[in-house]
Amino acid sequence: ENNISAGNNTAKAKVTLISGDNIAKNYQLPSTPYELLFSIGVDAPSINNLSANSLTYNGESQDLVTTPTVEGGTIYYAVKDITPLDGDFTTTLPKQKDAGTYKVWYKVIGDENHGDVEVTAMEYSVIAKKEITPVLEETSYIFNYDEKKPSIASWTNIIDGESLTLTTDYTLTYENNLNAGIAKVSVALKSDGEVAKNYNAIAKMLG
C-alpha cells in the first residue's frame, strides 16, 4: 500500500503465509496478514532547457531566459543584482525591455514526491544596445569662412516611434569643419538618456 508516492504516508508490505505450502505450514506470523513498513524518499525535480538569452533591444519586453521544462515542481524566478528574498520570486518568466545586463535567479518548490531546488544564480542575460547610424541634414558644403555644423536629420535602424533629441539624448562634436577637406561629426549618445540608453551610434564623416 502507498508504494508509489513519497511523502508523509509510510508504505506497507503485507505478508501472508500460504497454509498449503509444505514449509509455510510449520510457521505462523504475529498477525495475519503481517505488515512491514518502508519509506519512499523524494526525488530531485528535473529542469531542462533553461538558459540565459542573448538579445538585442527591439523596443519590446523580451524574455531574459528560455522557457524550461520542469518535472516534479514549480519554478520561480527573480531578477536581482544580489541574492533575492523569498518575496522577490514569481512564477512569471522574467522579461525586460531596456538594454542592459540582468542577473536572473531561480528556485523550484517540489511537489509531494520531489524535493526543492535552492536559490540558484544563472549566467547573466544580456540585452545589447541596438546599432543606429545618424543621417546628416547636409553632407556637402562650399568653403565660405564659416564653420559647418550640420544637425542630425534622422537615424537609420531606430525603432519606429522612437526619436533622439539633441542635448537630451546625444551631443555633437565637430572636427576640421572650417577649411575645405573632410570634416567629422562625433555623435555621443548619453547613457542616461531615456531613449539613447538603448542605442549605440557611430561617428559621421562630412565631405
mmCIF file with all atom_site columns, C-alpha atoms in Angstrom, residues 14-192:
data_model
loop_
_atom_site.group_PDB
_atom_site.id
_atom_site.type_symbol
_atom_site.label_atom_id
_atom_site.label_alt_id
_atom_site.label_comp_id
_atom_site.label_asym_id
_atom_site.label_entity_id
_atom_site.label_seq_id
_atom_site.pdbx_PDB_ins_code
_atom_site.Cartn_x
_atom_site.Cartn_y
_atom_site.Cartn_z
_atom_site.occupancy
_atom_site.B_iso_or_equiv
_atom_site.pdbx_formal_charge
_atom_site.auth_seq_id
_atom_site.auth_comp_id
_atom_site.auth_asym_id
_atom_site.auth_atom_id
_atom_site.pdbx_PDB_model_num
ATOM 1   C CA . LYS A 1 14  ? 1.565  -7.213  3.736   1.00 0.00 ? 14  LYS A CA 1
ATOM 2   C CA . VAL A 1 15  ? 2.902  -10.736 4.245   1.00 0.00 ? 15  VAL A CA 1
ATOM 3   C CA . THR A 1 16  ? 0.565  -13.739 4.330   1.00 0.00 ? 16  THR A CA 1
ATOM 4   C CA . LEU A 1 17  ? 1.791  -17.320 4.702   1.00 0.00 ? 17  LEU A CA 1
ATOM 5   C CA . ILE A 1 18  ? 0.240  -19.855 2.357   1.00 0.00 ? 18  ILE A CA 1
ATOM 6   C CA . SER A 1 19  ? -1.268 -22.534 4.561   1.00 0.00 ? 19  SER A CA 1
ATOM 7   C CA . GLY A 1 20  ? -0.938 -25.301 1.982   1.00 0.00 ? 20  GLY A CA 1
ATOM 8   C CA . ASP A 1 21  ? 2.799  -24.787 1.483   1.00 0.00 ? 21  ASP A CA 1
ATOM 9   C CA . ASN A 1 22  ? 4.935  -27.623 2.892   1.00 0.00 ? 22  ASN A CA 1
ATOM 10  C CA . ILE A 1 23  ? 7.298  -25.246 4.639   1.00 0.00 ? 23  ILE A CA 1
ATOM 11  C CA . ALA A 1 24  ? 4.978  -22.338 5.457   1.00 0.00 ? 24  ALA A CA 1
ATOM 12  C CA . LYS A 1 25  ? 2.529  -24.653 7.263   1.00 0.00 ? 25  LYS A CA 1
ATOM 13  C CA . ASN A 1 26  ? 5.062  -25.030 10.057  1.00 0.00 ? 26  ASN A CA 1
ATOM 14  C CA . TYR A 1 27  ? 5.228  -21.296 10.791  1.00 0.00 ? 27  TYR A CA 1
ATOM 15  C CA . GLN A 1 28  ? 2.982  -18.522 11.873  1.00 0.00 ? 28  GLN A CA 1
ATOM 16  C CA . LEU A 1 29  ? 3.221  -14.768 11.788  1.00 0.00 ? 29  LEU A CA 1
ATOM 17  C CA . PRO A 1 30  ? 2.481  -12.441 14.742  1.00 0.00 ? 30  PRO A CA 1
ATOM 18  C CA . SER A 1 31  ? -0.606 -11.383 12.863  1.00 0.00 ? 31  SER A CA 1
ATOM 19  C CA . THR A 1 32  ? -2.291 -12.223 9.599   1.00 0.00 ? 32  THR A CA 1
ATOM 20  C CA . PRO A 1 33  ? -1.583 -10.519 7.346   1.00 0.00 ? 33  PRO A CA 1
ATOM 21  C CA . TYR A 1 34  ? 1.683  -9.232  8.822   1.00 0.00 ? 34  TYR A CA 1
ATOM 22  C CA . GLU A 1 35  ? 2.583  -5.683  7.819   1.00 0.00 ? 35  GLU A CA 1
ATOM 23  C CA . LEU A 1 36  ? 6.112  -4.483  7.093   1.00 0.00 ? 36  LEU A CA 1
ATOM 24  C CA . LEU A 1 37  ? 6.696  -0.765  6.773   1.00 0.00 ? 37  LEU A CA 1
ATOM 25  C CA . PHE A 1 38  ? 9.136  1.025   4.460   1.00 0.00 ? 38  PHE A CA 1
ATOM 26  C CA . SER A 1 39  ? 9.625  4.580   3.232   1.00 0.00 ? 39  SER A CA 1
ATOM 27  C CA . ILE A 1 40  ? 9.905  6.216   -0.202  1.00 0.00 ? 40  ILE A CA 1
ATOM 28  C CA . GLY A 1 41  ? 12.135 9.298   -0.302  1.00 0.00 ? 41  GLY A CA 1
ATOM 29  C CA . VAL A 1 42  ? 11.576 12.298  -2.543  1.00 0.00 ? 42  VAL A CA 1
ATOM 30  C CA . ASP A 1 43  ? 13.416 12.619  -5.853  1.00 0.00 ? 43  ASP A CA 1
ATOM 31  C CA . ALA A 1 44  ? 15.010 15.798  -7.250  1.00 0.00 ? 44  ALA A CA 1
ATOM 32  C CA . PRO A 1 45  ? 12.947 17.838  -9.721  1.00 0.00 ? 45  PRO A CA 1
ATOM 33  C CA . SER A 1 46  ? 14.022 17.760  -13.368 1.00 0.00 ? 46  SER A CA 1
ATOM 34  C CA . ILE A 1 47  ? 14.829 21.087  -15.077 1.00 0.00 ? 47  ILE A CA 1
ATOM 35  C CA . ASN A 1 48  ? 15.578 21.058  -18.794 1.00 0.00 ? 48  ASN A CA 1
ATOM 36  C CA . ASN A 1 49  ? 16.245 23.716  -21.440 1.00 0.00 ? 49  ASN A CA 1
ATOM 37  C CA . LEU A 1 50  ? 16.749 26.602  -19.019 1.00 0.00 ? 50  LEU A CA 1
ATOM 38  C CA . SER A 1 51  ? 19.385 29.095  -20.178 1.00 0.00 ? 51  SER A CA 1
ATOM 39  C CA . ALA A 1 52  ? 20.027 32.837  -20.383 1.00 0.00 ? 52  ALA A CA 1
ATOM 40  C CA . ASN A 1 53  ? 19.056 34.613  -23.591 1.00 0.00 ? 53  ASN A CA 1
ATOM 41  C CA . SER A 1 54  ? 21.358 36.892  -25.563 1.00 0.00 ? 54  SER A CA 1
ATOM 42  C CA . LEU A 1 55  ? 19.182 39.610  -27.067 1.00 0.00 ? 55  LEU A CA 1
ATOM 43  C CA . THR A 1 56  ? 19.241 42.983  -28.812 1.00 0.00 ? 56  THR A CA 1
ATOM 44  C CA . TYR A 1 57  ? 16.998 45.908  -27.905 1.00 0.00 ? 57  TYR A CA 1
ATOM 45  C CA . ASN A 1 58  ? 13.861 45.921  -30.056 1.00 0.00 ? 58  ASN A CA 1
ATOM 46  C CA . GLY A 1 59  ? 11.556 48.292  -28.209 1.00 0.00 ? 59  GLY A CA 1
ATOM 47  C CA . GLU A 1 60  ? 9.558  45.459  -26.625 1.00 0.00 ? 60  GLU A CA 1
ATOM 48  C CA . SER A 1 61  ? 9.818  43.483  -23.409 1.00 0.00 ? 61  SER A CA 1
ATOM 49  C CA . GLN A 1 62  ? 11.769 40.282  -24.063 1.00 0.00 ? 62  GLN A CA 1
ATOM 50  C CA . ASP A 1 63  ? 12.216 37.004  -22.195 1.00 0.00 ? 63  ASP A CA 1
ATOM 51  C CA . LEU A 1 64  ? 15.524 37.005  -20.332 1.00 0.00 ? 64  LEU A CA 1
ATOM 52  C CA . VAL A 1 65  ? 15.651 33.198  -20.238 1.00 0.00 ? 65  VAL A CA 1
ATOM 53  C CA . THR A 1 66  ? 14.335 30.301  -22.267 1.00 0.00 ? 66  THR A CA 1
ATOM 54  C CA . THR A 1 67  ? 11.124 28.570  -21.229 1.00 0.00 ? 67  THR A CA 1
ATOM 55  C CA . PRO A 1 68  ? 12.200 25.423  -19.364 1.00 0.00 ? 68  PRO A CA 1
ATOM 56  C CA . THR A 1 69  ? 10.541 22.068  -18.922 1.00 0.00 ? 69  THR A CA 1
ATOM 57  C CA . VAL A 1 70  ? 10.172 21.306  -15.219 1.00 0.00 ? 70  VAL A CA 1
ATOM 58  C CA . GLU A 1 71  ? 9.013  17.968  -13.853 1.00 0.00 ? 71  GLU A CA 1
ATOM 59  C CA . GLY A 1 72  ? 8.295  17.472  -10.186 1.00 0.00 ? 72  GLY A CA 1
ATOM 60  C CA . GLY A 1 73  ? 7.706  21.024  -9.037  1.00 0.00 ? 73  GLY A CA 1
ATOM 61  C CA . THR A 1 74  ? 7.093  24.676  -9.809  1.00 0.00 ? 74  THR A CA 1
ATOM 62  C CA . ILE A 1 75  ? 9.884  27.021  -10.879 1.00 0.00 ? 75  ILE A CA 1
ATOM 63  C CA . TYR A 1 76  ? 10.140 30.589  -9.604  1.00 0.00 ? 76  TYR A CA 1
ATOM 64  C CA . TYR A 1 77  ? 12.260 33.467  -10.935 1.00 0.00 ? 77  TYR A CA 1
ATOM 65  C CA . ALA A 1 78  ? 13.729 36.728  -9.670  1.00 0.00 ? 78  ALA A CA 1
ATOM 66  C CA . VAL A 1 79  ? 15.829 39.445  -11.308 1.00 0.00 ? 79  VAL A CA 1
ATOM 67  C CA . LYS A 1 80  ? 18.189 40.989  -8.764  1.00 0.00 ? 80  LYS A CA 1
ATOM 68  C CA . ASP A 1 81  ? 21.824 42.084  -8.566  1.00 0.00 ? 81  ASP A CA 1
ATOM 69  C CA . ILE A 1 82  ? 22.106 40.413  -5.157  1.00 0.00 ? 82  ILE A CA 1
ATOM 70  C CA . THR A 1 83  ? 20.631 37.237  -3.718  1.00 0.00 ? 83  THR A CA 1
ATOM 71  C CA . PRO A 1 84  ? 16.840 37.714  -3.796  1.00 0.00 ? 84  PRO A CA 1
ATOM 72  C CA . LEU A 1 85  ? 14.474 37.255  -0.887  1.00 0.00 ? 85  LEU A CA 1
ATOM 73  C CA . ASP A 1 86  ? 11.506 34.878  -0.978  1.00 0.00 ? 86  ASP A CA 1
ATOM 74  C CA . GLY A 1 87  ? 9.165  37.772  -1.760  1.00 0.00 ? 87  GLY A CA 1
ATOM 75  C CA . ASP A 1 88  ? 11.157 38.655  -4.895  1.00 0.00 ? 88  ASP A CA 1
ATOM 76  C CA . PHE A 1 89  ? 10.266 35.438  -6.697  1.00 0.00 ? 89  PHE A CA 1
ATOM 77  C CA . THR A 1 90  ? 7.409  34.893  -9.137  1.00 0.00 ? 90  THR A CA 1
ATOM 78  C CA . THR A 1 91  ? 6.374  32.095  -11.479 1.00 0.00 ? 91  THR A CA 1
ATOM 79  C CA . THR A 1 92  ? 6.271  34.549  -14.406 1.00 0.00 ? 92  THR A CA 1
ATOM 80  C CA . LEU A 1 93  ? 9.108  34.201  -16.908 1.00 0.00 ? 93  LEU A CA 1
ATOM 81  C CA . PRO A 1 94  ? 11.305 37.283  -16.356 1.00 0.00 ? 94  PRO A CA 1
ATOM 82  C CA . LYS A 1 95  ? 11.171 39.999  -19.019 1.00 0.00 ? 95  LYS A CA 1
ATOM 83  C CA . GLN A 1 96  ? 12.961 43.301  -19.544 1.00 0.00 ? 96  GLN A CA 1
ATOM 84  C CA . LYS A 1 97  ? 12.725 45.997  -22.202 1.00 0.00 ? 97  LYS A CA 1
ATOM 85  C CA . ASP A 1 98  ? 15.801 48.195  -21.871 1.00 0.00 ? 98  ASP A CA 1
ATOM 86  C CA . ALA A 1 99  ? 19.307 47.287  -22.954 1.00 0.00 ? 99  ALA A CA 1
ATOM 87  C CA . GLY A 1 100 ? 21.438 46.032  -20.091 1.00 0.00 ? 100 GLY A CA 1
ATOM 88  C CA . THR A 1 101 ? 22.869 43.062  -18.228 1.00 0.00 ? 101 THR A CA 1
ATOM 89  C CA . TYR A 1 102 ? 20.473 41.241  -15.931 1.00 0.00 ? 102 TYR A CA 1
ATOM 90  C CA . LYS A 1 103 ? 21.102 38.644  -13.249 1.00 0.00 ? 103 LYS A CA 1
ATOM 91  C CA . VAL A 1 104 ? 18.343 36.031  -13.130 1.00 0.00 ? 104 VAL A CA 1
ATOM 92  C CA . TRP A 1 105 ? 17.839 33.659  -10.216 1.00 0.00 ? 105 TRP A CA 1
ATOM 93  C CA . TYR A 1 106 ? 15.554 30.660  -9.937  1.00 0.00 ? 106 TYR A CA 1
ATOM 94  C CA . LYS A 1 107 ? 14.354 28.114  -7.426  1.00 0.00 ? 107 LYS A CA 1
ATOM 95  C CA . VAL A 1 108 ? 11.984 25.146  -7.570  1.00 0.00 ? 108 VAL A CA 1
ATOM 96  C CA . ILE A 1 109 ? 9.379  24.202  -4.995  1.00 0.00 ? 109 ILE A CA 1
ATOM 97  C CA . GLY A 1 110 ? 8.962  20.455  -5.313  1.00 0.00 ? 110 GLY A CA 1
ATOM 98  C CA . ASP A 1 111 ? 5.671  18.607  -5.259  1.00 0.00 ? 111 ASP A CA 1
ATOM 99  C CA . GLU A 1 112 ? 4.846  15.829  -2.768  1.00 0.00 ? 112 GLU A CA 1
ATOM 100 C CA . ASN A 1 113 ? 7.234  13.416  -4.478  1.00 0.00 ? 113 ASN A CA 1
ATOM 101 C CA . HIS A 1 114 ? 10.122 15.796  -5.182  1.00 0.00 ? 114 HIS A CA 1
ATOM 102 C CA . GLY A 1 115 ? 12.397 17.989  -3.115  1.00 0.00 ? 115 GLY A CA 1
ATOM 103 C CA . ASP A 1 116 ? 13.101 21.687  -3.550  1.00 0.00 ? 116 ASP A CA 1
ATOM 104 C CA . VAL A 1 117 ? 15.879 23.282  -5.608  1.00 0.00 ? 117 VAL A CA 1
ATOM 105 C CA . GLU A 1 118 ? 17.624 26.021  -3.648  1.00 0.00 ? 118 GLU A CA 1
ATOM 106 C CA . VAL A 1 119 ? 18.010 29.566  -4.961  1.00 0.00 ? 119 VAL A CA 1
ATOM 107 C CA . THR A 1 120 ? 20.400 29.388  -7.920  1.00 0.00 ? 120 THR A CA 1
ATOM 108 C CA . ALA A 1 121 ? 22.022 32.160  -9.967  1.00 0.00 ? 121 ALA A CA 1
ATOM 109 C CA . MET A 1 122 ? 22.054 31.825  -13.752 1.00 0.00 ? 122 MET A CA 1
ATOM 110 C CA . GLU A 1 123 ? 24.522 33.282  -16.220 1.00 0.00 ? 123 GLU A CA 1
ATOM 111 C CA . TYR A 1 124 ? 23.843 36.937  -16.979 1.00 0.00 ? 124 TYR A CA 1
ATOM 112 C CA . SER A 1 125 ? 21.117 37.664  -19.526 1.00 0.00 ? 125 SER A CA 1
ATOM 113 C CA . VAL A 1 126 ? 22.113 40.439  -21.925 1.00 0.00 ? 126 VAL A CA 1
ATOM 114 C CA . ILE A 1 127 ? 20.001 42.832  -23.977 1.00 0.00 ? 127 ILE A CA 1
ATOM 115 C CA . ALA A 1 128 ? 22.526 44.532  -26.254 1.00 0.00 ? 128 ALA A CA 1
ATOM 116 C CA . LYS A 1 129 ? 22.135 48.110  -27.440 1.00 0.00 ? 129 LYS A CA 1
ATOM 117 C CA . LYS A 1 130 ? 20.790 48.469  -30.962 1.00 0.00 ? 130 LYS A CA 1
ATOM 118 C CA . GLU A 1 131 ? 23.197 49.899  -33.529 1.00 0.00 ? 131 GLU A CA 1
ATOM 119 C CA . ILE A 1 132 ? 21.949 53.042  -35.283 1.00 0.00 ? 132 ILE A CA 1
ATOM 120 C CA . THR A 1 133 ? 23.535 55.422  -37.786 1.00 0.00 ? 133 THR A CA 1
ATOM 121 C CA . PRO A 1 134 ? 22.908 59.183  -37.844 1.00 0.00 ? 134 PRO A CA 1
ATOM 122 C CA . VAL A 1 135 ? 21.908 60.799  -41.121 1.00 0.00 ? 135 VAL A CA 1
ATOM 123 C CA . LEU A 1 136 ? 23.110 64.378  -41.511 1.00 0.00 ? 136 LEU A CA 1
ATOM 124 C CA . GLU A 1 137 ? 20.886 67.126  -42.873 1.00 0.00 ? 137 GLU A CA 1
ATOM 125 C CA . GLU A 1 138 ? 23.756 68.186  -45.180 1.00 0.00 ? 138 GLU A CA 1
ATOM 126 C CA . THR A 1 139 ? 26.785 66.230  -46.336 1.00 0.00 ? 139 THR A CA 1
ATOM 127 C CA . SER A 1 140 ? 28.433 68.652  -48.757 1.00 0.00 ? 140 SER A CA 1
ATOM 128 C CA . TYR A 1 141 ? 29.398 72.313  -48.357 1.00 0.00 ? 141 TYR A CA 1
ATOM 129 C CA . ILE A 1 142 ? 31.386 75.021  -50.185 1.00 0.00 ? 142 ILE A CA 1
ATOM 130 C CA . PHE A 1 143 ? 34.079 76.835  -48.226 1.00 0.00 ? 143 PHE A CA 1
ATOM 131 C CA . ASN A 1 144 ? 32.895 80.298  -47.081 1.00 0.00 ? 144 ASN A CA 1
ATOM 132 C CA . TYR A 1 145 ? 34.976 81.011  -43.937 1.00 0.00 ? 145 TYR A CA 1
ATOM 133 C CA . ASP A 1 146 ? 32.168 79.751  -41.660 1.00 0.00 ? 146 ASP A CA 1
ATOM 134 C CA . GLU A 1 147 ? 32.251 76.588  -39.576 1.00 0.00 ? 147 GLU A CA 1
ATOM 135 C CA . LYS A 1 148 ? 29.855 73.971  -40.853 1.00 0.00 ? 148 LYS A CA 1
ATOM 136 C CA . LYS A 1 149 ? 27.699 72.334  -38.201 1.00 0.00 ? 149 LYS A CA 1
ATOM 137 C CA . PRO A 1 150 ? 25.054 70.124  -39.793 1.00 0.00 ? 150 PRO A CA 1
ATOM 138 C CA . SER A 1 151 ? 22.453 68.647  -37.488 1.00 0.00 ? 151 SER A CA 1
ATOM 139 C CA . ILE A 1 152 ? 21.114 65.098  -37.446 1.00 0.00 ? 152 ILE A CA 1
ATOM 140 C CA . ALA A 1 153 ? 18.133 64.735  -39.738 1.00 0.00 ? 153 ALA A CA 1
ATOM 141 C CA . SER A 1 154 ? 17.268 61.134  -38.881 1.00 0.00 ? 154 SER A CA 1
ATOM 142 C CA . TRP A 1 155 ? 18.631 57.811  -37.644 1.00 0.00 ? 155 TRP A CA 1
ATOM 143 C CA . THR A 1 156 ? 18.767 54.571  -39.590 1.00 0.00 ? 156 THR A CA 1
ATOM 144 C CA . ASN A 1 157 ? 17.662 51.412  -37.816 1.00 0.00 ? 157 ASN A CA 1
ATOM 145 C CA . ILE A 1 158 ? 15.960 53.235  -34.948 1.00 0.00 ? 158 ILE A CA 1
ATOM 146 C CA . ILE A 1 159 ? 12.785 51.663  -33.575 1.00 0.00 ? 159 ILE A CA 1
ATOM 147 C CA . ASP A 1 160 ? 9.582  53.033  -35.108 1.00 0.00 ? 160 ASP A CA 1
ATOM 148 C CA . GLY A 1 161 ? 8.019  55.643  -32.853 1.00 0.00 ? 161 GLY A CA 1
ATOM 149 C CA . GLU A 1 162 ? 11.269 56.463  -31.034 1.00 0.00 ? 162 GLU A CA 1
ATOM 150 C CA . SER A 1 163 ? 13.385 59.570  -31.586 1.00 0.00 ? 163 SER A CA 1
ATOM 151 C CA . LEU A 1 164 ? 16.510 61.148  -30.150 1.00 0.00 ? 164 LEU A CA 1
ATOM 152 C CA . THR A 1 165 ? 16.753 64.761  -29.004 1.00 0.00 ? 165 THR A CA 1
ATOM 153 C CA . LEU A 1 166 ? 19.924 66.829  -29.137 1.00 0.00 ? 166 LEU A CA 1
ATOM 154 C CA . THR A 1 167 ? 21.400 67.578  -25.677 1.00 0.00 ? 167 THR A CA 1
ATOM 155 C CA . THR A 1 168 ? 18.817 65.323  -24.029 1.00 0.00 ? 168 THR A CA 1
ATOM 156 C CA . ASP A 1 169 ? 19.880 62.119  -25.763 1.00 0.00 ? 169 ASP A CA 1
ATOM 157 C CA . TYR A 1 170 ? 23.065 62.990  -27.625 1.00 0.00 ? 170 TYR A CA 1
ATOM 158 C CA . THR A 1 171 ? 25.748 65.585  -28.243 1.00 0.00 ? 171 THR A CA 1
ATOM 159 C CA . LEU A 1 172 ? 27.619 66.579  -31.419 1.00 0.00 ? 172 LEU A CA 1
ATOM 160 C CA . THR A 1 173 ? 31.299 67.449  -31.656 1.00 0.00 ? 173 THR A CA 1
ATOM 161 C CA . TYR A 1 174 ? 32.766 68.830  -34.908 1.00 0.00 ? 174 TYR A CA 1
ATOM 162 C CA . GLU A 1 175 ? 36.340 68.484  -36.196 1.00 0.00 ? 175 GLU A CA 1
ATOM 163 C CA . ASN A 1 176 ? 38.044 70.061  -39.233 1.00 0.00 ? 176 ASN A CA 1
ATOM 164 C CA . ASN A 1 177 ? 34.779 71.742  -40.135 1.00 0.00 ? 177 ASN A CA 1
ATOM 165 C CA . LEU A 1 178 ? 36.108 75.125  -41.281 1.00 0.00 ? 178 LEU A CA 1
ATOM 166 C CA . ASN A 1 179 ? 38.504 74.582  -44.191 1.00 0.00 ? 179 ASN A CA 1
ATOM 167 C CA . ALA A 1 180 ? 37.985 72.578  -47.350 1.00 0.00 ? 180 ALA A CA 1
ATOM 168 C CA . GLY A 1 181 ? 38.551 68.862  -46.845 1.00 0.00 ? 181 GLY A CA 1
ATOM 169 C CA . ILE A 1 182 ? 36.946 66.076  -44.857 1.00 0.00 ? 182 ILE A CA 1
ATOM 170 C CA . ALA A 1 183 ? 35.142 67.147  -41.709 1.00 0.00 ? 183 ALA A CA 1
ATOM 171 C CA . LYS A 1 184 ? 33.989 64.870  -38.917 1.00 0.00 ? 184 LYS A CA 1
ATOM 172 C CA . VAL A 1 185 ? 30.979 64.897  -36.621 1.00 0.00 ? 185 VAL A CA 1
ATOM 173 C CA . SER A 1 186 ? 31.294 62.802  -33.476 1.00 0.00 ? 186 SER A CA 1
ATOM 174 C CA . VAL A 1 187 ? 27.964 61.684  -32.104 1.00 0.00 ? 187 VAL A CA 1
ATOM 175 C CA . ALA A 1 188 ? 27.893 60.740  -28.423 1.00 0.00 ? 188 ALA A CA 1
ATOM 176 C CA . LEU A 1 189 ? 24.748 59.163  -27.057 1.00 0.00 ? 189 LEU A CA 1
ATOM 177 C CA . LYS A 1 190 ? 24.021 59.866  -23.411 1.00 0.00 ? 190 LYS A CA 1
ATOM 178 C CA . SER A 1 191 ? 23.843 56.761  -21.251 1.00 0.00 ? 191 SER A CA 1
ATOM 179 C CA . ASP A 1 192 ? 21.247 58.428  -19.029 1.00 0.00 ? 192 ASP A CA 1
#
